[in-house]
GROMACS .gro file of C-alpha atoms in nm:
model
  259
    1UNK     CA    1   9.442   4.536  16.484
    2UNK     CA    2   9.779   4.711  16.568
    3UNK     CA    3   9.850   5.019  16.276
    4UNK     CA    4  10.170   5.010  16.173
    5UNK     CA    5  10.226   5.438  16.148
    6UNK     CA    6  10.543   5.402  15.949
    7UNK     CA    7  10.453   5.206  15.718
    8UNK     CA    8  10.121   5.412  15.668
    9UNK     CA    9  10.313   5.671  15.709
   10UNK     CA   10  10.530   5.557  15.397
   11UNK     CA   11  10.208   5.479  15.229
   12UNK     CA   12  10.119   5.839  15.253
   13UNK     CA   13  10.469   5.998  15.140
   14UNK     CA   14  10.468   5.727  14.908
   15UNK     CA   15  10.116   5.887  14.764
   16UNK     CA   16  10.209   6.208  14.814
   17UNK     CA   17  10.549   6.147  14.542
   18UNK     CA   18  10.335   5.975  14.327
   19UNK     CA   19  10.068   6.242  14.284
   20UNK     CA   20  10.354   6.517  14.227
   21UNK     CA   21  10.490   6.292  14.032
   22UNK     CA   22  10.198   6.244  13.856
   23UNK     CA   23  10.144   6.612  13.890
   24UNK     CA   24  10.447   6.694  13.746
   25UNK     CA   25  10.509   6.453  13.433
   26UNK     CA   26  10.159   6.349  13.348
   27UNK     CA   27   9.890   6.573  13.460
   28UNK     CA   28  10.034   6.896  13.366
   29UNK     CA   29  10.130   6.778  13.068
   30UNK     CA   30   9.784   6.594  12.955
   31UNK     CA   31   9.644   6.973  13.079
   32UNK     CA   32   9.866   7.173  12.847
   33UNK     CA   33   9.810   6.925  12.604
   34UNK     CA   34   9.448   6.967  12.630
   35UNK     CA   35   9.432   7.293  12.656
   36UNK     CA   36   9.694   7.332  12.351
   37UNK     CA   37   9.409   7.123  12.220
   38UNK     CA   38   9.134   7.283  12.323
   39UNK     CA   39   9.273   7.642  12.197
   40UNK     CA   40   9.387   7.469  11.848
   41UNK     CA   41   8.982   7.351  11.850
   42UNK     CA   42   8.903   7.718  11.931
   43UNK     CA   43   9.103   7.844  11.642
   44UNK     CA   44   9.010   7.642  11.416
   45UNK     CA   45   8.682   7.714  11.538
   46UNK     CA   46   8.736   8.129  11.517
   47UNK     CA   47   8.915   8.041  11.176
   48UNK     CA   48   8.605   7.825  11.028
   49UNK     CA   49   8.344   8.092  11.118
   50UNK     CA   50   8.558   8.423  11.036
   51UNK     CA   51   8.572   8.175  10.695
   52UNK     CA   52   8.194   8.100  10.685
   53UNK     CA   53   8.161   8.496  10.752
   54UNK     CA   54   8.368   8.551  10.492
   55UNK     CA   55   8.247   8.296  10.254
   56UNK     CA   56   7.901   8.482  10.346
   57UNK     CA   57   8.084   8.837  10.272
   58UNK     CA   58   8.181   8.697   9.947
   59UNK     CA   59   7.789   8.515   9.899
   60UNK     CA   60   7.683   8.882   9.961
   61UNK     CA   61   7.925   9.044   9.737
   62UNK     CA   62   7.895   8.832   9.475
   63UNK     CA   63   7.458   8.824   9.510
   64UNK     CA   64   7.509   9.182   9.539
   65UNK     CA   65   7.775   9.198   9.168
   66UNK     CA   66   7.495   8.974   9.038
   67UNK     CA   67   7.218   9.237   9.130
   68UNK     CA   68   7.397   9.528   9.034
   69UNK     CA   69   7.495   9.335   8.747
   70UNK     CA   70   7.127   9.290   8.641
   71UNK     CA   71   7.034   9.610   8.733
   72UNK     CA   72   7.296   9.756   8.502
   73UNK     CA   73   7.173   9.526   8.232
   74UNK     CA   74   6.821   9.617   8.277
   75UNK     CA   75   6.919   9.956   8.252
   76UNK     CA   76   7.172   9.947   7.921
   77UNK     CA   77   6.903   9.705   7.797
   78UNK     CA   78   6.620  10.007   7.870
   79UNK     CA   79   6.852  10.248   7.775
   80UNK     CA   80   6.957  10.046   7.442
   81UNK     CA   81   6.545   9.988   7.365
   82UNK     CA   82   6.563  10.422   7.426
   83UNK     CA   83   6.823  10.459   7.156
   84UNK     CA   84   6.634  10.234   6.925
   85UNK     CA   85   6.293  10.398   6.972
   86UNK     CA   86   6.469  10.699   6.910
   87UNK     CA   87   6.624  10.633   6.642
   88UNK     CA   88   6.323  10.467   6.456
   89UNK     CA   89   6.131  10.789   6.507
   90UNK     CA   90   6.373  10.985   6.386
   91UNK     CA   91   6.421  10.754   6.114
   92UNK     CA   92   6.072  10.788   6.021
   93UNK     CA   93   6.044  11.127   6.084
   94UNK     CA   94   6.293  11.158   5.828
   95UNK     CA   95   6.147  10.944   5.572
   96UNK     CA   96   5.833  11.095   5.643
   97UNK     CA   97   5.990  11.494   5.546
   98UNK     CA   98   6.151  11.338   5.282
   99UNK     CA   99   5.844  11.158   5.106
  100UNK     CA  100   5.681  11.560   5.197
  101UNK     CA  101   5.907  11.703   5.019
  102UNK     CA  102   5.898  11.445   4.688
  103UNK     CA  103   5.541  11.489   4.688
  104UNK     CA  104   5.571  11.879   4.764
  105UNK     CA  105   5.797  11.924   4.446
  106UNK     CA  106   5.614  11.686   4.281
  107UNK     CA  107   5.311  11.895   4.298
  108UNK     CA  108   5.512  12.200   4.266
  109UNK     CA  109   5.654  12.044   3.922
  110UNK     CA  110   5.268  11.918   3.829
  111UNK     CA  111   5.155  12.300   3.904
  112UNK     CA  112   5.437  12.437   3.746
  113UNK     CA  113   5.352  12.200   3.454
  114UNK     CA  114   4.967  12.262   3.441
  115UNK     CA  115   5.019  12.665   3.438
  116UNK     CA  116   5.254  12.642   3.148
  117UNK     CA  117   5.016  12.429   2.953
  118UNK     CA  118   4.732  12.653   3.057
  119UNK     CA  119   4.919  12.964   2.954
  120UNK     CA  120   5.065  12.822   2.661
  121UNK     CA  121   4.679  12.729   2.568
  122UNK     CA  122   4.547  13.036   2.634
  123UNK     CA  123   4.754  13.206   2.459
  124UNK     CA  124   4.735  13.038   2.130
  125UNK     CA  125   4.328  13.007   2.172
  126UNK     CA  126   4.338  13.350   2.210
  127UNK     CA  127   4.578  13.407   1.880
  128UNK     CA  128   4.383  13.160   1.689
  129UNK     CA  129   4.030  13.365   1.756
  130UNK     CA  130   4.228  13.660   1.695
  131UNK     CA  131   4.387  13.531   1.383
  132UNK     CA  132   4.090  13.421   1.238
  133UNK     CA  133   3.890  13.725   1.313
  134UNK     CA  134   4.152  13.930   1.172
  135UNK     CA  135   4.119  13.745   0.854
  136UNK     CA  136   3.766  13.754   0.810
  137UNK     CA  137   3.775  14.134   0.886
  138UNK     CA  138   4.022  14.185   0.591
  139UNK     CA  139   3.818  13.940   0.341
  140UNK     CA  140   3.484  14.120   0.342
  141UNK     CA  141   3.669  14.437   0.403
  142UNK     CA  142   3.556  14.664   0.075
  143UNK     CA  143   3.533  15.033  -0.053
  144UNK     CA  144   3.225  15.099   0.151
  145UNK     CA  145   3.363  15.000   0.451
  146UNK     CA  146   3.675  15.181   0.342
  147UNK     CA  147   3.447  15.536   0.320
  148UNK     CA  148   3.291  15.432   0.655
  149UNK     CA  149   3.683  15.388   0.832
  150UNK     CA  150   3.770  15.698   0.663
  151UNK     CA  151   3.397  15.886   0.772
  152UNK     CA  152   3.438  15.778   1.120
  153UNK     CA  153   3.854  15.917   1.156
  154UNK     CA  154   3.705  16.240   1.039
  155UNK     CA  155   3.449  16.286   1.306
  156UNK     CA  156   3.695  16.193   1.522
  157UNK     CA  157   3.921  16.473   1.369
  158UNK     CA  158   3.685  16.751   1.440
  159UNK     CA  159   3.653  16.669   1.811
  160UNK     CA  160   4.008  16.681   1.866
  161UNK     CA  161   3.952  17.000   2.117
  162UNK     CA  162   3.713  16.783   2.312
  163UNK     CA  163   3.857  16.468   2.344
  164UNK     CA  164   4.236  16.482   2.298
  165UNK     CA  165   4.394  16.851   2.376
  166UNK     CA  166   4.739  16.672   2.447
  167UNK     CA  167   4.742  16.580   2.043
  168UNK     CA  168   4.586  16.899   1.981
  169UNK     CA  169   4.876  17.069   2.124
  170UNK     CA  170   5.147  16.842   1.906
  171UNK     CA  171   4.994  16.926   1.575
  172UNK     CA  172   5.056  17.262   1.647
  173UNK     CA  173   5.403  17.259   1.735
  174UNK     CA  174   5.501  17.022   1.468
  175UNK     CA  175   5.740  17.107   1.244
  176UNK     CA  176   5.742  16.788   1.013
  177UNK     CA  177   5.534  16.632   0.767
  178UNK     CA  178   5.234  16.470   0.996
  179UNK     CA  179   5.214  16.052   0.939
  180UNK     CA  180   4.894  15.943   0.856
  181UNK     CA  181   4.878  15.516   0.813
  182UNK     CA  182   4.610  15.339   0.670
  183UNK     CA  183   4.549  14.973   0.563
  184UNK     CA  184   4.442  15.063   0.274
  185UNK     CA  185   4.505  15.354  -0.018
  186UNK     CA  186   4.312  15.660   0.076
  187UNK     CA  187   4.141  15.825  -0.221
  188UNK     CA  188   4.326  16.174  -0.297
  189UNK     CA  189   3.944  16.365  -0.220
  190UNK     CA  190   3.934  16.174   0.091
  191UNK     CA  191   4.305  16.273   0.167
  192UNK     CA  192   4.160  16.673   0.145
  193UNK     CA  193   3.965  16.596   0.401
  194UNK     CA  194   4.140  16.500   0.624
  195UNK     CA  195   4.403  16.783   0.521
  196UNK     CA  196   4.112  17.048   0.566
  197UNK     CA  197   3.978  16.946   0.891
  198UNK     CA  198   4.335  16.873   1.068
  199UNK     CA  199   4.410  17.203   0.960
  200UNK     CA  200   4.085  17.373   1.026
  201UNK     CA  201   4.180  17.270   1.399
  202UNK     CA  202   4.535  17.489   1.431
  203UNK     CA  203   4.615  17.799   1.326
  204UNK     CA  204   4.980  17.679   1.218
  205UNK     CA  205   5.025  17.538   0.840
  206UNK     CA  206   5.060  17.153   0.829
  207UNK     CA  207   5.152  16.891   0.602
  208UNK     CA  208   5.061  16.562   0.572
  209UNK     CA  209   5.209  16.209   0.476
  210UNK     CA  210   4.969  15.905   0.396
  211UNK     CA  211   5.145  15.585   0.425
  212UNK     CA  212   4.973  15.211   0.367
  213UNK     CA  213   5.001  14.980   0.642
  214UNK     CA  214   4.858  14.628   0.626
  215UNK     CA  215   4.898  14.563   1.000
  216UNK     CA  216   4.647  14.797   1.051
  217UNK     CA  217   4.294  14.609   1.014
  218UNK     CA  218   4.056  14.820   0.865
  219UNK     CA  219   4.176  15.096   1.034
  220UNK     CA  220   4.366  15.474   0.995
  221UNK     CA  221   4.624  15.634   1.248
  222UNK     CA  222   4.757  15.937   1.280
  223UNK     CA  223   5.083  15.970   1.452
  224UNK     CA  224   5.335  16.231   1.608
  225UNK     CA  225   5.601  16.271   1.792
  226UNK     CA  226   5.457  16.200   2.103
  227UNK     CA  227   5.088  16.100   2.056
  228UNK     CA  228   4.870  15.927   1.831
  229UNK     CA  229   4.483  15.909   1.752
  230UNK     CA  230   4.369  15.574   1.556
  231UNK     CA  231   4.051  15.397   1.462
  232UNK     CA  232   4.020  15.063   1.359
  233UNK     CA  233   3.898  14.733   1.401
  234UNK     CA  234   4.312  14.622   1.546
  235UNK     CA  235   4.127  14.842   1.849
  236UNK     CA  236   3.819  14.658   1.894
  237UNK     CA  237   4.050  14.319   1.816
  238UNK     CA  238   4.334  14.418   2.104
  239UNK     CA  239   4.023  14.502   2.339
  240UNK     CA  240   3.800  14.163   2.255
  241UNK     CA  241   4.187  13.989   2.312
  242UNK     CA  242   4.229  14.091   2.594
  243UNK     CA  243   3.921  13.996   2.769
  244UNK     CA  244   3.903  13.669   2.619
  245UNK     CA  245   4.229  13.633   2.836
  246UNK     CA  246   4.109  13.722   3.117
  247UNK     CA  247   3.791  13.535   3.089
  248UNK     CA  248   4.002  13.198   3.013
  249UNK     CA  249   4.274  13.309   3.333
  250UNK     CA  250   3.959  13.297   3.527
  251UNK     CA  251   3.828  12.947   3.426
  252UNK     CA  252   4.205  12.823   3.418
  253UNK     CA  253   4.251  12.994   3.758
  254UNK     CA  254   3.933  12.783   3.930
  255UNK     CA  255   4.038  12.494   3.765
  256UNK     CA  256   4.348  12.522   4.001
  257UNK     CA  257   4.152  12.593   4.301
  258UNK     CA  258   3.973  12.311   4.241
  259UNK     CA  259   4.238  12.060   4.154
   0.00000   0.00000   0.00000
């Protein structure tokens, strides 16, 4: 079999067109095409995933706003339970000082209350003894007792060196009438006594003034200007006075303690 070269030859330039043409309008085309495609696939690609790692970012974030979120809620929820603690205590603390200090002047007023009454008792208990002592003195009182009162000042008289110098001393430098009181009338002989035996104890002339007093129970006193010497039973009543007082501050005083 004879080859025709030309028309192989043809064949072959013929082929050759075609794949430049092909090469030219189709190929490179369906290339750029495809690799238009291909890049607008890798974009899209690079665009989804930059998007998933933002959409992850934001995941993140937002986990992380909701854990910060609870954390700061746990915290102002601590911090709130704090406050209330706090303040309850110091609530009660203050209710607590202020129910101490009702019941502090409460007991305060009670005390206050209680020692009045005590005092206020004592003292009239003690008037009332003294009262009715007083009167019973001046109901049996009598002339013989009188003598005895007026016996007694004179002893007490003629021992002025002794026992009271300081009185002594005033009846000598008096230069007025000397007050003698008495709770009852002294008999005028009685009155010489005393006269004689105030006198027989300075060297200075005296006189004497004899005055009735009722507040004096069963008693005498003389007085001057800046002493006095008495006897009487207002004595013995002022003494037994005051230690019934102080016998009743000491029961009223345990009772105190106690309560």
């Amino acid at each position: 079999m004879e080859i025709n070269w030309f028309i192989f030859t043809a064949q072959i330039i013929n082929f050759l067109i075609l794949v430049a043409v092909l090469q030219r309008f189709l190929y490179r085309p369906i290339v750029r095409a495809m690799d238009r495609r291909e890049q607008t696939i890798r974009d899209r690609l690079e665009t989804a995933a930059r998007s998933q790692q933002e959409a992850q970012q934001q995941a993140e974030h937002y986990h992380q706003l909701q854990q910060d979120f609870a954390d700061q809620h746990a915290a102002m929820l601590a911090q709130a339970k704090a406050e209330v603690e706090q303040t309850r205590k110091a609530l009660l603390q203050k209710a607590q000082e202020e129910v101490d200090a009702t019941q502090a002047r409460w007991q305060t007023a009670v005390q206050q209350q209680k020692k009045s009454f005590l005092q206020e008792l004592r003292h009239q208990s003690v008037q009332q003894i003294e009262q009715t002592i007083r009167h019973i003195l001046i109901d049996l009182a009598d002339v013989k007792l009188e003598h005895q009162i007026i016996d007694r000042f004179l002893q007490r008289l003629s021992h002025l060196e002794a026992g009271n110098s300081e009185l002594l001393q005033d009846l000598a430098n008096v230069d007025q009438a000397i007050a003698i009181h008495s709770a009852f009338e002294i008999p005028e002989a009685s009155r010489q006594k005393i006269l004689q035996t105030l006198q027989s104890q300075v060297s200075t002339p005296i006189s004497v003034q004899f005055e009735v007093t009722p507040n004096l129970i069963c008693g005498i006193e003389l007085r001057t200007v800046g002493s006095k010497l008495s006897w009487s039973i207002e004595n013995y009543l002022d003494t037994m006075a005051e230690k019934l007082a102080t016998v009743f501050d000491e029961e009223t005083g345990g009772t105190d303690e106690s309560g």
